[in-house]
XYZ file of N, CA and C in Angstrom:
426
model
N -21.381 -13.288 -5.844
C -20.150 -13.289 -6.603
C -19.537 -11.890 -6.561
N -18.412 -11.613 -6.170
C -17.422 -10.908 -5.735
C -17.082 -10.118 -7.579
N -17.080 -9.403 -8.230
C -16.144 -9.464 -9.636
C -15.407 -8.223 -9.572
N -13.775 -8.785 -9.339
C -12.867 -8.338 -9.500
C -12.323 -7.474 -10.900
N -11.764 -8.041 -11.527
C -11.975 -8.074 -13.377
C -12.718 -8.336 -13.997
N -12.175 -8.604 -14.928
C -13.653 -9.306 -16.478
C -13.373 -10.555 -16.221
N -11.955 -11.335 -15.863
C -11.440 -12.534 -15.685
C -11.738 -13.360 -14.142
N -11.544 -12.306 -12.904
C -11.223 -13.078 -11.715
C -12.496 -12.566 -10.853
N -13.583 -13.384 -10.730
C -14.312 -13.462 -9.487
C -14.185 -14.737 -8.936
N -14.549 -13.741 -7.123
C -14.808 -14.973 -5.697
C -16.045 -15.069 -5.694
N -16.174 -16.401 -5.837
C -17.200 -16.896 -4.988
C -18.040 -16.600 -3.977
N -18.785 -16.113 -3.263
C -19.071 -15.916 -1.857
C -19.274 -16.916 -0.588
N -19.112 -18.064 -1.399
C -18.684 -18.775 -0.582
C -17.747 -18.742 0.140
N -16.361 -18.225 -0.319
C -15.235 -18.427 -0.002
C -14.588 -17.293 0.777
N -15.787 -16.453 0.824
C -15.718 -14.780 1.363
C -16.466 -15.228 2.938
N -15.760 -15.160 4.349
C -16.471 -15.157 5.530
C -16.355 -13.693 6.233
N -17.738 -13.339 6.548
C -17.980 -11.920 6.938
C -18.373 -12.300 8.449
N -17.802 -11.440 9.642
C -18.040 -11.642 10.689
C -18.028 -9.574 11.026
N -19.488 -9.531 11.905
C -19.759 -8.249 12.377
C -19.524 -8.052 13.962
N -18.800 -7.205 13.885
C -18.356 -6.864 15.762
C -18.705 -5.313 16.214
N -18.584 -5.077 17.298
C -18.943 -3.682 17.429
C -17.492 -2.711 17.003
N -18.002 -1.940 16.722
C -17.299 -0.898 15.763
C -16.645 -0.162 16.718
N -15.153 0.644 16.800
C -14.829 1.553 17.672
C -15.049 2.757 17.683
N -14.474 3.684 18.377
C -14.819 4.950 18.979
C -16.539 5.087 18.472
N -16.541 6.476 18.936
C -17.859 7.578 19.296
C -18.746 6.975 18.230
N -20.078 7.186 18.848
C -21.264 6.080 17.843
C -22.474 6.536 18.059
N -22.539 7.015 19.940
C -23.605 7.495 20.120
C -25.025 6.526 20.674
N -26.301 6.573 20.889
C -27.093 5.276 21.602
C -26.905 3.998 21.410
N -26.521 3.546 19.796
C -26.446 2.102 19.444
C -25.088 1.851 19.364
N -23.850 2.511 19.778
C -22.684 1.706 19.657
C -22.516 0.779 20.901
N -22.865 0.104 21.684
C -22.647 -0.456 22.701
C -23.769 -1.778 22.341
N -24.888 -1.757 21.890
C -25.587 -2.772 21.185
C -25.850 -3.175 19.950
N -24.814 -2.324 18.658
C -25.265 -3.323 17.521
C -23.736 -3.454 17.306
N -24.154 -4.153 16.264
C -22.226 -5.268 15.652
C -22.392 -4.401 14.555
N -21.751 -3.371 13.912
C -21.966 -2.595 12.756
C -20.519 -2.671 12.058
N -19.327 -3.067 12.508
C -18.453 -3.148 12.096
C -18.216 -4.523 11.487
N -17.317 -4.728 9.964
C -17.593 -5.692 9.591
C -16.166 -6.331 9.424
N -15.921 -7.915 9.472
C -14.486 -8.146 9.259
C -14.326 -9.194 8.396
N -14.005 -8.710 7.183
C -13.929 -9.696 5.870
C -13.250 -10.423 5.206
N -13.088 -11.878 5.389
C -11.638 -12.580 5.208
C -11.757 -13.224 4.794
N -10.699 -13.411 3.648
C -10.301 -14.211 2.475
C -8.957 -15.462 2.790
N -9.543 -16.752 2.345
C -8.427 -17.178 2.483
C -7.451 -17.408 1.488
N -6.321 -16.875 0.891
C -5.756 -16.511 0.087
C -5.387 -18.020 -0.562
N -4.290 -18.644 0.147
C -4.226 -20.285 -0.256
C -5.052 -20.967 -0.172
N -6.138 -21.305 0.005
C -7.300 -21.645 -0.156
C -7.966 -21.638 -1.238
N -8.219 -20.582 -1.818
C -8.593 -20.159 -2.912
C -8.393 -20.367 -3.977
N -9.255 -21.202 -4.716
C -9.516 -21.619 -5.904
C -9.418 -20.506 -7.185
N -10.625 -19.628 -7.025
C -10.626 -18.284 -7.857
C -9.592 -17.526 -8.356
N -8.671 -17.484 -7.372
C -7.421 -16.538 -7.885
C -6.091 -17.235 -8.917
N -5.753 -16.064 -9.445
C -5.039 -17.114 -10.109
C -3.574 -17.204 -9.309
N -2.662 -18.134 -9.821
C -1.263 -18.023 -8.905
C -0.963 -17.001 -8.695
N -0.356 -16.322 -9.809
C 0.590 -15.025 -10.273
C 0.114 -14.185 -8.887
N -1.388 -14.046 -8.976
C -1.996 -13.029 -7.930
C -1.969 -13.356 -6.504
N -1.982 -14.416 -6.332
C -1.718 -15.443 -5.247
C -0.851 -14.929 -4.418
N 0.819 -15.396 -5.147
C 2.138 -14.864 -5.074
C 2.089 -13.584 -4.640
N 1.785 -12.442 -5.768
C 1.786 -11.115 -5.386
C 1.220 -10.864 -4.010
N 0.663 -11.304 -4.054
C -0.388 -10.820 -2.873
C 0.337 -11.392 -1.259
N 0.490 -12.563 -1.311
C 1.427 -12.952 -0.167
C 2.390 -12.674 0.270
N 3.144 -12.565 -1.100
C 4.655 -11.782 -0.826
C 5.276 -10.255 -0.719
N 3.656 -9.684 -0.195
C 3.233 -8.121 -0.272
C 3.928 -7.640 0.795
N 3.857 -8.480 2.120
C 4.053 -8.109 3.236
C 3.100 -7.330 3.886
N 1.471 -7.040 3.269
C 0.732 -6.157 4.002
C 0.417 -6.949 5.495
N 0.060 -6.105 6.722
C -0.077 -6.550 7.752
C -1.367 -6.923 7.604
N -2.711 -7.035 6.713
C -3.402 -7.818 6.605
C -3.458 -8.923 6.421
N -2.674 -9.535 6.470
C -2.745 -11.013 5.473
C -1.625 -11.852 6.853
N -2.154 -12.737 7.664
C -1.893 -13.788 8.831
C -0.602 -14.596 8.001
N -0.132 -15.536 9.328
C 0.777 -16.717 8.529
C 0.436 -17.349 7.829
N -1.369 -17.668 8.053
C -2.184 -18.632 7.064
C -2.116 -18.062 6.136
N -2.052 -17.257 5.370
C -2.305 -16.657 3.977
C -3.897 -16.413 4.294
N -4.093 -15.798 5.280
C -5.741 -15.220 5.287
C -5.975 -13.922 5.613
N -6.248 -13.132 4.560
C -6.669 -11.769 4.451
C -7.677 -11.237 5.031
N -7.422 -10.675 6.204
C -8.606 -9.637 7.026
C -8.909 -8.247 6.750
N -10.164 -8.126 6.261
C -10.010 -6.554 6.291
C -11.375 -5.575 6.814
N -11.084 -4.845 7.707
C -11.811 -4.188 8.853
C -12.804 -3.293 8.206
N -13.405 -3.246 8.146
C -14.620 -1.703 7.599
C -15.421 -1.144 8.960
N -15.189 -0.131 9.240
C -16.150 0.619 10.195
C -16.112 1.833 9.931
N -16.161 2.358 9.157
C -15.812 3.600 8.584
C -17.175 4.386 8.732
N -18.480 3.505 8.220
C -19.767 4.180 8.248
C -20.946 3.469 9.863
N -21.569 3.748 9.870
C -22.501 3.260 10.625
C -23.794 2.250 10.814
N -23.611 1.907 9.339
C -24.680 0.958 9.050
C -23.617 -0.464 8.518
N -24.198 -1.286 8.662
C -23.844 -3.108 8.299
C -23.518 -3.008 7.071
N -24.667 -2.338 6.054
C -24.447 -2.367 4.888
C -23.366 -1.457 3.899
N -23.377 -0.957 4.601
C -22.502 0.362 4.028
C -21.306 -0.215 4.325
N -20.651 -0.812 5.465
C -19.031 -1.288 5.819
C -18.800 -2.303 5.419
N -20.600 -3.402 4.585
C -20.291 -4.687 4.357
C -19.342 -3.994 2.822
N -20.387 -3.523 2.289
C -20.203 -2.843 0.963
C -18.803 -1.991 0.974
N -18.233 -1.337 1.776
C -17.360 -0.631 1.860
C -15.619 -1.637 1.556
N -15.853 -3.038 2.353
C -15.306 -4.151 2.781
C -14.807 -4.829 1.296
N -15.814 -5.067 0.592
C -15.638 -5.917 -0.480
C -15.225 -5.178 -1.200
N -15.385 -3.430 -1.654
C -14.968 -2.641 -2.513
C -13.044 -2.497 -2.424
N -13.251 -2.580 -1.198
C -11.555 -2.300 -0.340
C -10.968 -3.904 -1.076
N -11.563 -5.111 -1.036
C -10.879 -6.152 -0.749
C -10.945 -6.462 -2.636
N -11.497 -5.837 -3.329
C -11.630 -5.857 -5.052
C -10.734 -4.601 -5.679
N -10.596 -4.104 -4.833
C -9.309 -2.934 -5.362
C -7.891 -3.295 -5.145
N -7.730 -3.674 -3.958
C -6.480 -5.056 -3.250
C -5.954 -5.901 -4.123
N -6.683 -6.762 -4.540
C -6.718 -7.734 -5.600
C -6.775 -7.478 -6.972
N -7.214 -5.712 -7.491
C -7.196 -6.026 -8.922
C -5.999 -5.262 -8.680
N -5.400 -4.198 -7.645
C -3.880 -3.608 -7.902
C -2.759 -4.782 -7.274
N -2.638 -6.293 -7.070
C -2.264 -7.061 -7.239
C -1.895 -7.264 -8.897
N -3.158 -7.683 -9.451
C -3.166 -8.012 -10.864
C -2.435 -7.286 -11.798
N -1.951 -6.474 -11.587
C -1.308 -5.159 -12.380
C -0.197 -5.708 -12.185
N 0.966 -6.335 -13.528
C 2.379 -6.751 -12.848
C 3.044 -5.450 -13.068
N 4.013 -5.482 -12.474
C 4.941 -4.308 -12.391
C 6.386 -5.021 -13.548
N 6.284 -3.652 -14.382
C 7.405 -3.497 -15.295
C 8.666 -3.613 -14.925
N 9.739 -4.845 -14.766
C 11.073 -4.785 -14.190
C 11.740 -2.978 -14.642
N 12.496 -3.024 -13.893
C 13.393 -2.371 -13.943
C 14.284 -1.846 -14.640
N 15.058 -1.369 -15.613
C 16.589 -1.242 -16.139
C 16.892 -0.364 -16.295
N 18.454 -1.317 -15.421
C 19.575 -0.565 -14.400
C 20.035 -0.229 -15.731
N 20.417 1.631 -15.306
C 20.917 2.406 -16.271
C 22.165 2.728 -15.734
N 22.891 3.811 -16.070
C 24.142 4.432 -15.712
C 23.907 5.293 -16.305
N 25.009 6.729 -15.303
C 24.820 7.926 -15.801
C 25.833 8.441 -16.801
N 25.861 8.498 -18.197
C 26.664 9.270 -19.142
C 28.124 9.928 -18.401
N 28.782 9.849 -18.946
C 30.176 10.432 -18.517
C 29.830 12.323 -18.641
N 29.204 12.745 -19.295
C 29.211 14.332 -19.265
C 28.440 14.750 -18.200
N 26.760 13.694 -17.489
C 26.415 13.763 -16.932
C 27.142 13.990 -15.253
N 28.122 12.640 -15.330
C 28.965 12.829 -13.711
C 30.019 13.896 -14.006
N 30.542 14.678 -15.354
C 31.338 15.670 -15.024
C 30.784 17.158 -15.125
N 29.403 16.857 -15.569
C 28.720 17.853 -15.048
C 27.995 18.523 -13.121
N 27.934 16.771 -12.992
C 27.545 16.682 -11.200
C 29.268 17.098 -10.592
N 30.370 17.058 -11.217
C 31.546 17.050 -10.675
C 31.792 18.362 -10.291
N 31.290 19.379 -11.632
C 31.636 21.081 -11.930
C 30.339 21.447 -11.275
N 29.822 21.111 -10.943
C 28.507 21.662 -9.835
C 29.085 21.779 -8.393
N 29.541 20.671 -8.215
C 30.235 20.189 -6.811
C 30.987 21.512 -6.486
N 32.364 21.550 -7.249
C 33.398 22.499 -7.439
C 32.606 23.656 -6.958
N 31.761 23.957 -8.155
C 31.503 25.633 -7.960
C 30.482 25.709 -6.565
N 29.685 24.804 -6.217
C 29.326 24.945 -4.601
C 30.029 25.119 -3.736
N 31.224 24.652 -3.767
C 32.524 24.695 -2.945
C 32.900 25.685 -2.822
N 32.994 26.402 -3.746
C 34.050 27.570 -4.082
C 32.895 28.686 -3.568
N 32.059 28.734 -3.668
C 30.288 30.028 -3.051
C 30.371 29.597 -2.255
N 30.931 28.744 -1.247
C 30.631 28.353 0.162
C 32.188 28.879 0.800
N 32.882 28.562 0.324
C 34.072 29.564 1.053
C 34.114 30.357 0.632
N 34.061 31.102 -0.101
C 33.820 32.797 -0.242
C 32.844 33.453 0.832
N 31.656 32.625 1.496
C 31.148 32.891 2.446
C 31.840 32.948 4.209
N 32.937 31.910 3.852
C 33.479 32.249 5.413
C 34.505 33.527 5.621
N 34.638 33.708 7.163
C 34.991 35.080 7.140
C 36.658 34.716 7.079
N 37.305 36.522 6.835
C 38.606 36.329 6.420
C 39.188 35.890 7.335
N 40.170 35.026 8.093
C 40.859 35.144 9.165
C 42.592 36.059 8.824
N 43.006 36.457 10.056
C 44.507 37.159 9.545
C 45.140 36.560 8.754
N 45.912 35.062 8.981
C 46.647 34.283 8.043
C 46.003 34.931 6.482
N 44.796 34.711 6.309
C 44.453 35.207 4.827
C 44.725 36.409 4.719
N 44.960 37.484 5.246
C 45.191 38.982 5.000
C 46.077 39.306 4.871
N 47.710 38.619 5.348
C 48.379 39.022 5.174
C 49.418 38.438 3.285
């Protein structure tokens, strides 16, 4: 059992772990063991989750997550099975509980009227220190 929150654990049933060989530099055993691990959830599928999180999670747009609504996620970070299995599920329980977190709408404000005639008299006086910087030409001298 997977535990996300106090509320939302997976199953492990519903968790399929498949080990492949891991990339770059490894050294004698990267060419013969599967140390890399690939851990996927099927999101619609899933019983455990609740909608709300469901939703969030699909409509994330992360490039983990297929047309199926099935969440892959890669661990090879360490060198041992256990460590990337472990690494895998920690990654895929942090995913899911910053899902769970709804986000506070919005409200659309506007800026005070003293505020934009304060951004207005800022404007001005930048203007005015910026041509004082160019040089005199004749027309101005005479």
């Amino acid at each position: 059992m997977l535990k996300i929150t106090a509320s939302i654990q997976i199953p492990e049933q519903e968790l399929h772990e498949r080990f492949v060989r891991s990339p770059g530099p490894g050294g004698q055993n990267v060419n013969k063991l599967a140390t890399a691990v690939q851990l996927s959830l099927d999101l619609r599928a899933s019983p455990s989750l609740p909608d709300a999180i469901r939703e969030r999670l699909l409509n994330s747009g992360d490039r983990r997550i297929d047309r199926d609504g099935v969440l892959t996620i890669h661990a090879h970070r360490f060198r041992t099975r256990e460590r990337n299995r472990d690494d895998a599920r920690a990654r895929l329980a942090a995913l899911i509980a910053r899902a769970s977190i709804v986000q506070k709408p919005r409200t659309p404000t506007k800026p005070t009227r003293a505020a934009k005639r304060r951004r207005l008299d800022e404007k001005v006086r930048r203007g005015r220190i910026k041509s004082m910087r160019r040089p005199v030409s004749d027309a101005d001298r005479s």
